[in-house]
CSV table of C-alpha atoms and ligand atoms in Angstrom, one decimal:
chain,number,residue,atom,x,y,z
A,1,UNK,CA,27.9,-3.0,31.2
A,2,UNK,CA,29.0,-1.1,28.0
A,3,UNK,CA,29.1,2.6,28.1
A,4,UNK,CA,26.2,4.8,27.3
A,5,UNK,CA,24.6,3.8,23.7
A,6,UNK,CA,24.5,6.4,21.1
A,7,UNK,CA,21.0,5.7,20.0
A,8,UNK,CA,20.9,8.5,17.6
A,9,UNK,CA,23.6,7.0,15.4
A,10,UNK,CA,21.1,4.5,14.0
A,11,UNK,CA,17.8,4.9,12.1
A,12,UNK,CA,14.8,2.9,12.6
A,13,UNK,CA,12.8,1.2,10.0
A,14,UNK,CA,9.7,-0.5,10.6
A,15,UNK,CA,6.5,-1.9,8.3
A,16,UNK,CA,3.3,-2.8,9.4
A,17,UNK,CA,0.8,-5.7,8.7
A,18,UNK,CA,-2.3,-5.1,9.9
A,19,UNK,CA,-5.7,-7.5,9.9
A,20,UNK,CA,-8.6,-5.8,9.9
A,21,UNK,CA,-12.1,-8.1,10.1
A,22,UNK,CA,-14.7,-6.7,7.8
A,23,UNK,CA,-18.0,-6.0,9.1
A,24,UNK,CA,-19.9,-8.1,7.0
A,25,UNK,CA,-22.8,-10.2,8.1
A,26,UNK,CA,-21.5,-13.6,7.0
A,27,UNK,CA,-18.3,-15.0,6.1
A,28,UNK,CA,-15.9,-14.8,3.2
A,29,UNK,CA,-17.0,-17.7,1.7
A,30,UNK,CA,-20.2,-19.0,3.1
A,31,UNK,CA,-23.4,-17.9,5.4
A,32,UNK,CA,-22.2,-18.4,8.6
A,33,UNK,CA,-22.8,-15.3,10.9
A,34,UNK,CA,-19.2,-13.7,10.9
A,35,UNK,CA,-20.3,-11.6,14.3
A,36,UNK,CA,-17.7,-11.5,17.0
A,37,UNK,CA,-17.9,-14.0,19.9
A,38,UNK,CA,-21.3,-16.0,20.2
A,39,UNK,CA,-21.1,-19.4,22.0
A,40,UNK,CA,-17.9,-21.4,20.7
A,41,UNK,CA,-18.6,-23.2,17.6
A,42,UNK,CA,-22.1,-22.0,17.1
A,43,UNK,CA,-21.2,-19.7,13.8
A,44,UNK,CA,-20.0,-23.2,11.8
A,45,UNK,CA,-21.3,-25.2,9.4
A,46,UNK,CA,-19.8,-28.0,7.1
A,47,UNK,CA,-18.0,-25.2,4.6
A,48,UNK,CA,-16.6,-23.4,7.8
A,49,UNK,CA,-15.4,-26.8,8.8
A,50,UNK,CA,-13.9,-27.5,5.9
A,51,UNK,CA,-15.7,-30.9,5.1
A,52,UNK,CA,-14.6,-32.8,1.7
A,53,UNK,CA,-17.5,-31.9,-0.6
A,54,UNK,CA,-18.1,-28.4,0.2
A,55,UNK,CA,-17.8,-25.6,-2.0
A,56,UNK,CA,-17.2,-21.9,-1.1
A,57,UNK,CA,-18.9,-18.9,-2.2
A,58,UNK,CA,-17.3,-15.5,-2.4
A,59,UNK,CA,-19.3,-12.8,-0.1
A,60,UNK,CA,-19.5,-9.6,-2.6
A,61,UNK,CA,-19.8,-7.1,0.6
A,62,UNK,CA,-16.6,-8.1,1.4
A,63,UNK,CA,-14.8,-7.5,-2.0
A,64,UNK,CA,-16.7,-3.7,-1.8
A,65,UNK,CA,-15.4,-3.2,1.6
A,66,UNK,CA,-11.8,-4.0,0.5
A,67,UNK,CA,-12.3,-1.9,-2.4
A,68,UNK,CA,-13.8,1.2,-0.4
A,69,UNK,CA,-10.8,1.2,1.8
A,70,UNK,CA,-8.3,0.8,-1.2
A,71,UNK,CA,-9.9,4.0,-2.7
A,72,UNK,CA,-9.7,5.4,0.1
A,73,UNK,CA,-5.9,5.1,0.6
A,74,UNK,CA,-5.6,5.8,-3.3
A,75,UNK,CA,-4.3,2.4,-3.9
A,76,UNK,CA,-4.7,0.9,-7.5
A,77,UNK,CA,-7.6,-1.4,-7.6
A,78,UNK,CA,-6.8,-4.9,-9.2
A,79,UNK,CA,-9.1,-5.4,-12.1
A,80,UNK,CA,-8.6,-9.3,-12.3
A,81,UNK,CA,-8.5,-11.1,-9.1
A,82,UNK,CA,-8.2,-14.6,-7.9
A,83,UNK,CA,-7.9,-16.6,-4.5
A,84,UNK,CA,-5.0,-18.7,-3.7
A,85,UNK,CA,-4.4,-21.5,-1.0
A,86,UNK,CA,-2.0,-20.8,1.3
A,87,UNK,CA,-1.1,-24.3,2.8
A,88,UNK,CA,-0.3,-25.1,6.3
A,89,UNK,CA,-1.2,-27.4,9.4
A,90,UNK,CA,-2.5,-26.0,12.5
A,91,UNK,CA,-5.8,-27.0,14.8
A,92,UNK,CA,-7.5,-23.6,14.2
A,93,UNK,CA,-7.4,-24.2,10.3
A,94,UNK,CA,-9.8,-26.9,9.8
A,95,UNK,CA,-9.4,-27.0,5.7
A,96,UNK,CA,-5.4,-27.2,6.3
A,97,UNK,CA,-5.2,-24.1,4.1
A,98,UNK,CA,-6.3,-20.5,4.0
A,99,UNK,CA,-7.9,-19.0,1.3
A,100,UNK,CA,-5.8,-15.6,0.7
A,101,UNK,CA,-5.0,-13.2,-2.2
A,102,UNK,CA,-1.0,-14.0,-3.4
A,103,UNK,CA,0.0,-12.5,-6.3
A,104,UNK,CA,-2.6,-10.1,-7.4
A,105,UNK,CA,-3.7,-8.2,-4.1
A,106,UNK,CA,-7.2,-6.5,-4.7
A,107,UNK,CA,-5.5,-3.2,-3.7
A,108,UNK,CA,-2.0,-2.2,-5.0
A,109,UNK,CA,0.1,0.3,-3.3
A,110,UNK,CA,-1.5,3.5,-1.6
A,111,UNK,CA,-0.8,5.5,1.3
A,112,UNK,CA,-2.1,6.7,4.7
A,113,UNK,CA,-1.4,10.3,5.5
A,114,UNK,CA,-0.3,10.6,9.3
A,115,UNK,CA,0.1,13.5,11.6
A,116,UNK,CA,3.4,14.3,12.4
A,117,UNK,CA,4.9,17.1,14.2
A,118,UNK,CA,4.6,20.4,12.0
A,119,UNK,CA,2.5,18.7,9.6
A,120,UNK,CA,1.6,15.3,7.6
A,121,UNK,CA,3.7,12.2,6.4
A,122,UNK,CA,2.2,10.0,3.6
A,123,UNK,CA,3.1,6.5,4.5
A,124,UNK,CA,3.5,4.1,1.4
A,125,UNK,CA,1.1,1.0,1.4
A,126,UNK,CA,2.5,-2.2,-0.2
A,127,UNK,CA,-0.7,-3.7,-0.6
A,128,UNK,CA,-4.4,-4.7,1.1
A,129,UNK,CA,-5.6,-8.1,0.3
A,130,UNK,CA,-8.4,-10.2,1.1
A,131,UNK,CA,-8.3,-13.4,3.0
A,132,UNK,CA,-10.1,-15.4,5.6
A,133,UNK,CA,-9.5,-15.3,9.3
A,134,UNK,CA,-8.3,-18.8,11.2
A,135,UNK,CA,-10.3,-20.3,14.1
A,136,UNK,CA,-9.3,-19.6,17.8
A,137,UNK,CA,-7.0,-22.0,19.6
A,138,UNK,CA,-7.6,-21.6,23.7
A,139,UNK,CA,-5.2,-23.1,25.9
A,140,UNK,CA,-6.5,-21.7,29.1
A,141,UNK,CA,-10.1,-23.2,29.3
A,142,UNK,CA,-9.0,-26.9,30.2
A,143,UNK,CA,-6.2,-28.1,32.4
A,144,UNK,CA,-5.1,-30.6,30.0
A,145,UNK,CA,-6.4,-29.7,26.6
A,146,UNK,CA,-6.2,-27.1,23.8
A,147,UNK,CA,-10.1,-25.9,23.1
A,148,UNK,CA,-10.7,-24.8,19.6
A,149,UNK,CA,-13.7,-22.4,18.7
A,150,UNK,CA,-14.2,-22.3,14.9
A,151,UNK,CA,-16.4,-19.4,15.1
A,152,UNK,CA,-13.8,-17.3,13.7
A,153,UNK,CA,-12.8,-19.4,11.1
A,154,UNK,CA,-13.5,-17.8,7.4
A,155,UNK,CA,-14.5,-14.6,8.8
A,156,UNK,CA,-13.7,-11.9,6.0
A,157,UNK,CA,-10.4,-9.9,6.7
A,158,UNK,CA,-8.1,-7.5,4.8
A,159,UNK,CA,-4.7,-7.5,5.5
A,160,UNK,CA,-3.1,-4.0,5.1
A,161,UNK,CA,0.8,-4.3,4.4
A,162,UNK,CA,2.9,-1.1,4.6
A,163,UNK,CA,5.9,-0.6,2.9
A,164,UNK,CA,9.2,-0.3,5.4
A,165,UNK,CA,8.5,3.2,5.8
A,166,UNK,CA,7.7,4.1,9.4
A,167,UNK,CA,10.7,5.4,11.4
A,168,UNK,CA,9.6,5.7,15.0
A,169,UNK,CA,7.5,4.0,17.7
A,170,UNK,CA,5.4,7.7,17.5
A,171,UNK,CA,4.8,7.5,13.9
A,172,UNK,CA,3.5,3.8,14.2
A,173,UNK,CA,1.2,5.1,16.7
A,174,UNK,CA,0.1,7.8,14.4
A,175,UNK,CA,-0.4,5.3,11.6
A,176,UNK,CA,-2.3,2.8,13.5
A,177,UNK,CA,-4.6,5.6,15.0
A,178,UNK,CA,-5.2,7.0,11.7
A,179,UNK,CA,-6.0,3.7,10.1
A,180,UNK,CA,-8.5,2.6,12.8
A,181,UNK,CA,-10.4,5.8,12.5
A,182,UNK,CA,-10.3,5.4,8.5
A,183,UNK,CA,-11.5,1.8,8.6
A,184,UNK,CA,-14.3,3.3,11.2
A,185,UNK,CA,-15.3,6.1,9.2
A,186,UNK,CA,-15.7,3.7,6.3
A,187,UNK,CA,-17.6,1.2,8.0
A,188,UNK,CA,-15.9,-1.6,7.0
A,189,UNK,CA,-14.5,-2.6,10.4
A,190,UNK,CA,-14.8,-2.0,14.2
A,191,UNK,CA,-11.3,-1.0,14.4
A,192,UNK,CA,-11.4,-2.9,18.0
A,193,UNK,CA,-7.8,-3.9,18.9
A,194,UNK,CA,-8.7,-5.6,22.3
A,195,UNK,CA,-11.3,-7.7,20.7
A,196,UNK,CA,-9.0,-8.6,17.9
A,197,UNK,CA,-11.0,-7.0,15.1
A,198,UNK,CA,-8.0,-5.0,14.3
A,199,UNK,CA,-4.5,-6.9,14.6
A,200,UNK,CA,-1.0,-5.7,14.0
A,201,UNK,CA,2.4,-7.4,13.6
A,202,UNK,CA,5.4,-4.9,13.5
A,203,UNK,CA,8.6,-5.5,11.4
A,204,UNK,CA,11.3,-3.8,12.7
A,205,UNK,CA,15.1,-3.4,11.7
A,206,UNK,CA,17.8,-0.7,12.6
A,207,UNK,CA,20.6,0.4,10.3
A,208,UNK,CA,23.1,3.1,10.9
A,209,UNK,CA,22.2,6.5,9.7
A,210,UNK,CA,22.9,7.2,5.9
A,211,UNK,CA,23.1,3.3,5.2
A,212,UNK,CA,20.9,2.6,2.0
A,213,UNK,CA,20.7,-1.4,2.8
A,214,UNK,CA,17.7,-2.8,5.0
A,215,UNK,CA,18.8,-4.2,8.2
A,216,UNK,CA,17.7,-7.7,9.2
A,217,UNK,CA,14.2,-7.3,10.2
A,218,UNK,CA,12.3,-9.1,13.5
A,219,UNK,CA,8.6,-9.4,13.5
A,220,UNK,CA,6.8,-8.9,16.8
A,221,UNK,CA,3.1,-10.1,17.1
A,222,UNK,CA,0.4,-10.3,19.8
A,223,UNK,CA,0.0,-6.7,20.1
A,224,UNK,CA,-3.7,-5.9,21.3
A,225,UNK,CA,-3.8,-2.5,21.4
A,226,UNK,CA,-2.1,0.7,19.8
A,227,UNK,CA,-0.4,1.1,22.7
A,228,UNK,CA,1.2,-1.7,22.9
A,229,UNK,CA,2.4,-2.0,19.5
A,230,UNK,CA,4.3,1.4,20.6
A,231,UNK,CA,5.6,-0.3,23.6
A,232,UNK,CA,6.5,-3.3,21.5
A,233,UNK,CA,8.4,-1.2,19.0
A,234,UNK,CA,10.2,0.8,21.7
A,235,UNK,CA,11.4,-2.5,23.5
A,236,UNK,CA,12.6,-4.2,20.0
A,237,UNK,CA,14.4,-1.1,18.9
A,238,UNK,CA,16.2,-0.9,22.3
A,239,UNK,CA,16.9,-4.6,22.3
A,240,UNK,CA,18.5,-4.4,18.5
A,241,UNK,CA,20.8,-1.3,18.9
A,242,UNK,CA,21.9,-3.0,22.3
A,243,UNK,CA,22.7,-6.1,20.3
A,244,UNK,CA,24.7,-4.2,17.7
A,245,UNK,CA,26.3,-2.4,20.0
A,246,UNK,CA,27.7,-5.2,22.1
A,247,UNK,CA,29.0,-6.7,19.0
A,248,UNK,CA,26.2,-9.2,18.1
A,249,UNK,CA,24.7,-9.8,15.0
A,250,UNK,CA,20.5,-9.5,14.5
A,251,UNK,CA,19.0,-13.0,13.9
A,252,UNK,CA,15.5,-12.7,11.6
A,253,UNK,CA,12.8,-13.9,13.6
A,254,UNK,CA,9.4,-13.6,14.9
A,255,UNK,CA,8.7,-12.4,18.3
A,256,UNK,CA,5.9,-12.5,20.9
A,257,UNK,CA,5.1,-9.5,22.8
A,258,UNK,CA,4.3,-9.9,26.5
A,259,UNK,CA,2.5,-6.8,27.7
A,260,UNK,CA,2.5,-8.2,31.2
A,261,UNK,CA,6.1,-7.1,31.3
A,262,UNK,CA,6.8,-5.3,28.4
A,263,UNK,CA,9.4,-7.6,27.0
A,264,UNK,CA,9.5,-10.1,23.8
A,265,UNK,CA,10.4,-13.6,23.4
A,266,UNK,CA,11.5,-15.5,20.4
A,267,UNK,CA,8.7,-17.9,18.6
A,268,UNK,CA,10.6,-19.2,15.6
A,269,UNK,CA,13.7,-18.2,13.6
A,270,UNK,CA,14.1,-17.6,9.8
A,271,UNK,CA,15.2,-21.3,9.1
A,272,UNK,CA,11.7,-22.6,10.5
A,273,UNK,CA,9.7,-20.3,8.1
A,274,UNK,CA,6.8,-22.3,6.5
A,275,UNK,CA,6.7,-22.7,2.7
A,276,UNK,CA,3.1,-22.2,2.2
A,277,UNK,CA,3.0,-23.8,-1.4
A,278,UNK,CA,0.7,-21.0,-2.7
A,279,UNK,CA,-1.8,-22.2,-5.6
A,280,UNK,CA,-4.9,-21.0,-7.0
A,281,UNK,CA,-8.1,-22.2,-5.7
A,282,UNK,CA,-9.4,-24.8,-8.1
A,283,UNK,CA,-12.9,-24.1,-6.2
A,284,UNK,CA,-13.2,-20.5,-6.7
A,285,UNK,CA,-13.6,-18.8,-10.0
A,286,UNK,CA,-11.3,-15.7,-10.5
A,287,UNK,CA,-13.5,-12.4,-10.2
A,288,UNK,CA,-13.4,-9.2,-12.2
A,289,UNK,CA,-13.9,-5.8,-10.9
A,290,UNK,CA,-15.7,-3.8,-13.8
A,291,UNK,CA,-15.7,-0.1,-14.2
A,292,UNK,CA,-19.3,0.6,-13.6
A,293,UNK,CA,-18.7,-1.3,-9.7
A,294,UNK,CA,-15.3,0.5,-9.1
A,295,UNK,CA,-17.6,3.8,-10.3
A,296,UNK,CA,-20.6,2.8,-8.0
A,297,UNK,CA,-18.3,2.3,-4.8
A,298,UNK,CA,-16.4,5.4,-5.7
A,299,UNK,CA,-19.5,7.5,-5.6
A,300,UNK,CA,-20.7,5.8,-2.6
A,301,UNK,CA,-17.3,7.0,-0.6
A,302,UNK,CA,-18.2,9.6,2.3
A,303,UNK,CA,-15.9,12.5,2.7
A,304,UNK,CA,-12.6,11.3,4.2
A,305,UNK,CA,-11.9,12.4,7.6
A,306,UNK,CA,-8.9,14.6,6.9
A,307,UNK,CA,-10.7,16.8,3.9
A,308,UNK,CA,-13.9,17.0,6.7
A,309,UNK,CA,-11.2,18.3,9.2
A,310,UNK,CA,-10.2,20.8,6.7
A,311,UNK,CA,-13.5,22.0,5.6
A,312,UNK,CA,-14.7,22.4,9.1
A,313,UNK,CA,-11.9,24.8,9.7
A,314,UNK,CA,-12.7,26.8,6.5
A,315,UNK,CA,-16.4,26.3,6.3
A,316,UNK,CA,-17.3,26.8,10.0
A,317,UNK,CA,-14.3,28.7,10.9
A,318,UNK,CA,-13.4,26.2,13.6
A,319,UNK,CA,-9.9,26.0,15.2
A,320,UNK,CA,-8.1,23.1,13.8
A,321,UNK,CA,-7.9,21.6,17.3
A,322,UNK,CA,-12.0,21.5,17.4
A,323,UNK,CA,-12.2,20.1,13.7
A,324,UNK,CA,-9.7,17.4,14.5
A,325,UNK,CA,-11.6,16.4,17.9
A,326,UNK,CA,-15.0,16.3,16.3
A,327,UNK,CA,-13.7,14.8,13.2
A,328,UNK,CA,-12.3,11.7,15.4
A,329,UNK,CA,-15.7,9.6,14.3
A,330,UNK,CA,-17.9,10.2,11.5
A,331,UNK,CA,-21.0,10.1,13.9
A,332,UNK,CA,-20.0,13.1,15.9
A,333,UNK,CA,-18.7,14.9,12.5
A,334,UNK,CA,-22.1,14.3,11.0
A,335,UNK,CA,-24.0,15.7,14.4
A,336,UNK,CA,-22.0,18.6,14.1
A,337,UNK,CA,-22.9,19.5,10.6
A,338,UNK,CA,-26.4,18.8,11.5
A,339,UNK,CA,-26.5,21.2,14.4
A,340,UNK,CA,-24.2,23.7,12.7
A,341,UNK,CA,-26.8,23.6,9.8
A,342,UNK,CA,-29.5,24.9,12.0
A,343,UNK,CA,-27.7,27.6,13.9
A,344,UNK,CA,-25.2,30.5,13.1
A,345,UNK,CA,-22.8,30.2,16.2
A,346,UNK,CA,-20.8,27.2,14.9
A,347,UNK,CA,-18.3,27.6,17.4
A,348,UNK,CA,-20.8,27.5,20.3
A,349,UNK,CA,-21.7,24.1,18.9
A,350,UNK,CA,-18.0,22.7,18.8
A,351,UNK,CA,-17.8,23.8,22.3
A,352,UNK,CA,-21.0,22.1,23.4
A,353,UNK,CA,-19.7,18.7,21.6
A,354,UNK,CA,-16.5,19.1,23.1
A,355,UNK,CA,-18.0,20.0,26.5
A,356,UNK,CA,-21.0,18.7,27.9
A,357,UNK,CA,-21.8,16.3,25.3
A,358,UNK,CA,-18.4,14.6,25.4
A,359,UNK,CA,-18.4,14.3,29.0
A,360,UNK,CA,-22.0,12.9,29.5
A,361,UNK,CA,-20.6,10.5,26.6
A,362,UNK,CA,-17.6,9.7,28.7
A,363,UNK,CA,-19.9,9.3,32.1
A,364,UNK,CA,-22.1,7.3,30.2
A,365,UNK,CA,-19.7,5.0,28.1
A,366,UNK,CA,-21.6,5.4,25.1
A,367,UNK,CA,-20.8,6.8,21.5
A,368,UNK,CA,-22.3,9.6,19.4
A,369,UNK,CA,-24.1,6.8,17.7
A,370,UNK,CA,-26.4,6.3,20.9
A,371,UNK,CA,-26.6,9.8,21.7
A,372,UNK,CA,-30.2,10.4,22.8
A,373,UNK,CA,-30.9,13.9,21.6
A,374,UNK,CA,-32.0,14.8,18.0
A,375,UNK,CA,-29.3,17.7,16.6
A,376,UNK,CA,-32.5,19.9,16.4
A,377,UNK,CA,-33.0,19.6,20.0
A,378,UNK,CA,-29.4,20.6,20.9
A,379,UNK,CA,-29.5,23.5,18.4
A,380,UNK,CA,-32.5,24.7,20.3
A,381,UNK,CA,-30.7,24.4,23.4
A,382,UNK,CA,-27.7,26.5,22.2
A,383,UNK,CA,-29.9,29.1,20.7
A,384,UNK,CA,-31.2,29.6,24.1
A,385,UNK,CA,-27.9,30.6,25.6
A,386,UNK,CA,-27.1,32.4,21.9
A,387,UNK,CA,-30.2,34.5,22.5
A,388,UNK,CA,-29.2,35.5,26.3
A,389,UNK,CA,-32.2,33.6,27.7
A,390,UNK,CA,-30.2,31.4,29.7
A,391,UNK,CA,-26.4,31.3,30.8
A,392,UNK,CA,-24.4,28.5,29.3
A,393,UNK,CA,-23.8,27.4,33.0
A,394,UNK,CA,-27.6,27.3,33.7
A,395,UNK,CA,-28.0,25.7,30.1
A,396,UNK,CA,-25.4,22.8,30.5
A,397,UNK,CA,-25.6,22.2,34.3
A,398,UNK,CA,-29.7,22.2,34.5
A,399,UNK,CA,-31.3,22.2,31.3
A,400,UNK,CA,-29.0,19.9,29.2
A,401,UNK,CA,-29.2,16.9,32.0
A,402,UNK,CA,-33.3,17.4,32.0
A,403,UNK,CA,-33.2,17.3,28.3
A,404,UNK,CA,-31.3,14.3,28.1
A,405,UNK,CA,-34.2,12.7,30.4
A,406,UNK,CA,-36.7,14.1,28.1
A,407,UNK,CA,-35.3,14.3,24.7
A,408,UNK,CA,-38.5,15.4,22.9
A,409,UNK,CA,-39.3,18.1,25.3
A,410,UNK,CA,-38.5,22.0,24.1
A,411,UNK,CA,-35.6,23.2,25.8
A,412,UNK,CA,-37.6,26.8,26.3
A,413,UNK,CA,-40.2,24.8,27.8
A,414,UNK,CA,-37.9,22.9,30.4
A,415,UNK,CA,-36.2,26.2,31.1
A,416,UNK,CA,-39.7,27.8,32.3
A,417,UNK,CA,-40.8,24.6,33.7
A,418,UNK,CA,-37.8,25.1,36.0
A,419,UNK,CA,-38.0,28.4,36.3
A,420,UNK,CA,-34.7,29.1,34.7
A,421,UNK,CA,-35.0,31.8,32.2
A,422,UNK,CA,-32.7,34.6,32.4
A,423,UNK,CA,-34.3,37.5,34.0
A,424,UNK,CA,-33.7,40.8,32.0
A,425,UNK,CA,-36.0,42.8,33.8
A,426,UNK,CA,-34.1,45.8,35.4
A,427,UNK,CA,-36.6,46.2,38.3
A,428,UNK,CA,-36.0,42.7,39.2
A,429,UNK,CA,-32.2,42.9,39.2
A,430,UNK,CA,-31.8,46.4,40.4
A,431,UNK,CA,-32.7,45.2,44.2
A,432,UNK,CA,-30.5,42.9,44.2
A,433,UNK,CA,-27.5,45.1,43.0
A,434,UNK,CA,-28.3,47.4,45.8
A,435,UNK,CA,-28.1,44.4,48.2
A,436,UNK,CA,-24.8,43.5,46.8
A,437,UNK,CA,-23.4,46.9,47.1
A,438,UNK,CA,-24.7,47.4,50.4
A,439,UNK,CA,-23.0,44.1,51.6
A,440,UNK,CA,-19.5,45.5,50.6
A,441,UNK,CA,-19.3,49.3,51.1
A,442,UNK,CA,-15.5,48.9,51.3
A,443,UNK,CA,-15.1,47.3,48.1
A,444,UNK,CA,-17.5,50.0,46.5
A,445,UNK,CA,-15.0,52.4,47.9
A,446,UNK,CA,-12.0,51.0,46.3
A,447,UNK,CA,-13.9,50.6,43.1
A,448,UNK,CA,-14.9,54.5,43.0
A,449,UNK,CA,-11.3,55.3,43.8
A,450,UNK,CA,-10.0,53.4,40.7
A,451,UNK,CA,-10.1,49.6,41.5
A,452,UNK,CA,-12.0,48.7,38.6
A,453,UNK,CA,-11.2,45.1,38.6
A,454,UNK,CA,-13.6,44.6,41.4
A,455,UNK,CA,-16.4,44.7,38.7
A,456,UNK,CA,-16.2,40.8,38.3
A,457,UNK,CA,-16.9,40.2,42.1
A,458,UNK,CA,-20.0,42.6,42.0
A,459,UNK,CA,-21.3,40.7,38.9
A,460,UNK,CA,-20.8,37.3,40.2
A,461,UNK,CA,-22.3,38.1,43.7
A,462,UNK,CA,-25.4,39.1,41.8
A,463,UNK,CA,-25.5,36.0,39.7
A,464,UNK,CA,-25.3,34.1,42.9
A,465,UNK,CA,-28.0,35.8,44.7
A,466,UNK,CA,-30.1,35.7,41.4
A,467,UNK,CA,-29.5,32.0,40.8
A,468,UNK,CA,-27.7,32.4,37.7
A,469,UNK,CA,-30.7,33.9,36.5
A,470,UNK,CA,-29.6,37.7,36.0
A,471,UNK,CA,-28.8,38.9,32.5
A,472,UNK,CA,-25.1,39.4,32.6
A,473,UNK,CA,-25.1,42.1,30.2
A,474,UNK,CA,-28.0,44.1,31.8
A,475,UNK,CA,-26.1,43.2,35.3
A,476,UNK,CA,-22.9,45.0,34.1
A,477,UNK,CA,-24.9,47.9,32.6
A,478,UNK,CA,-26.7,48.6,35.8
A,479,UNK,CA,-24.0,48.1,38.1
A,480,UNK,CA,-21.9,50.4,36.2
A,481,UNK,CA,-24.4,53.1,36.4
A,482,UNK,CA,-25.2,52.6,40.0
A,483,UNK,CA,-21.3,52.7,40.7
A,484,UNK,CA,-20.5,56.2,39.0
B,1,LIG,P1,8.2,-11.5,4.5
B,1,LIG,O1,8.1,-11.6,2.9
B,1,LIG,O2,8.9,-11.8,5.5
B,1,LIG,O3,6.4,-11.6,4.6
B,1,LIG,P2,7.5,-8.9,3.3
B,1,LIG,O4,8.7,-8.4,2.4
B,1,LIG,O5,6.4,-9.3,3.0
B,1,LIG,O6,8.3,-9.9,4.2
B,1,LIG,O7,7.0,-7.8,4.2
B,1,LIG,C1,6.4,-7.7,5.5
B,1,LIG,C2,6.4,-6.6,6.1
B,1,LIG,O8,7.7,-6.2,7.0
B,1,LIG,C3,6.0,-5.2,5.3
B,1,LIG,O9,5.6,-4.7,6.3
B,1,LIG,C4,7.4,-4.8,5.6
B,1,LIG,O10,7.3,-3.4,5.0
B,1,LIG,C5,7.9,-4.9,6.2
B,1,LIG,N1,9.7,-4.9,6.3
B,1,LIG,C6,10.3,-5.9,5.2
B,1,LIG,N2,11.5,-5.6,5.3
B,1,LIG,C7,11.8,-4.9,6.3
B,1,LIG,C8,12.7,-4.3,7.0
B,1,LIG,N3,14.1,-4.9,6.7
B,1,LIG,N4,12.9,-3.7,8.1
B,1,LIG,C9,11.5,-3.4,8.7
B,1,LIG,N5,10.3,-3.7,8.1
B,1,LIG,C10,10.5,-4.4,7.0
B,2,LIG,MG1,5.1,-11.1,3.1
């Protein structure tokens, strides 16, 4: 064993290649369904299967989605586009080539701003280009054969390629989380890494701090969650530094990550790298992006997540933490705004979304898009609390669950029906207070001799006896009078 390794001597350099399946109904070059799953080989036609004589036709929606993402990342949008054939043989690629973009990606450059301790950092993008997905070879369906499912063949993808501009596994984690939020926000990809609709390959190298030349990169593949990308990057950094510290050299290669044991193994070295013999696809006419088209997409872009976080802080006075959690997905952010437009207590709306609403969604495994309550219904419930008609605890534990069962009933009607309205009639509360004070003569004496902190105990007891219905303000007032 070598002496303890000084990891701090090294700078880590990482570039990511992220494939995102676009949420179009049909495939990139034909009308076959682009939906995830389905019985094997049911979303296929002669075009998907690459039969001779078939002709591809470009899906306009896919182009629009790629441009949406590019505009959101401040990329330069390429006006004169063409598709190229990337030739290689593989069983999941029936045509023998993948249609992709080569020298002129539809989105050139750009950036994604990620949160880092104490602020933000802009990660530079190299490009975002359009291409088609391959089918799927399955090696575990039969003992002696590999099966192939072509449903995925031809599904539209964008490949987002960063510059070698990330420097730690934490930055990689932040980048992927931010990118996933963005593609979901723009409705261009569902961002589901477990199902493979967003996939990431990580390119990693190390160099001594201060060195300007990039080190030899190793590409790690088969990363099916953001957490696994982080683990794989951490493992690869350690592997490379250990190699170098032991006087060995790093070989340029592609490795596969095994999530089961957290290690990676070599798939192929650079010598085996393919020559894809790219050439413009003669079956597809080049396409131009006009000013009008670009302009209409720009106009249709929603406010972007980070801008919305900052606006919620300034416009609604939310703490940045609240704004950030609420703007984690667009449905929740939009829902918040609809409720906050109805009632003035903006922080209370945030508390409800981060509290009872969030736990309900967590328990039921749903998302905001399927949340049964109309914003106005939640607003009425929150307003009941703000008006002092019910306590927050009664509202969240009793009325809210009932409202979820009967989303069209008025929260006030539910409170009345279940006899939960707060009591602000002194004639009802006074006898309860007497009962409580009679029960704790010692505490009353202590209070009178200066232990004012006991007030909480008395209020709590009154609340308990009134089943949470006594108006807390009035209770405090009456108690103070009686304890004089
Ligand atoms: P290739 O020609 O092997 O495909 P590219 O230059 O196209 O390589 O880069 C592919 C990805 O690898 C990009 O995300 C890029 O940022 C990243 N990358 C390139 N060189 C390095 C390096 N030395 N260290 C880390 N990442 C790198
Ligand atoms: Mg490349």
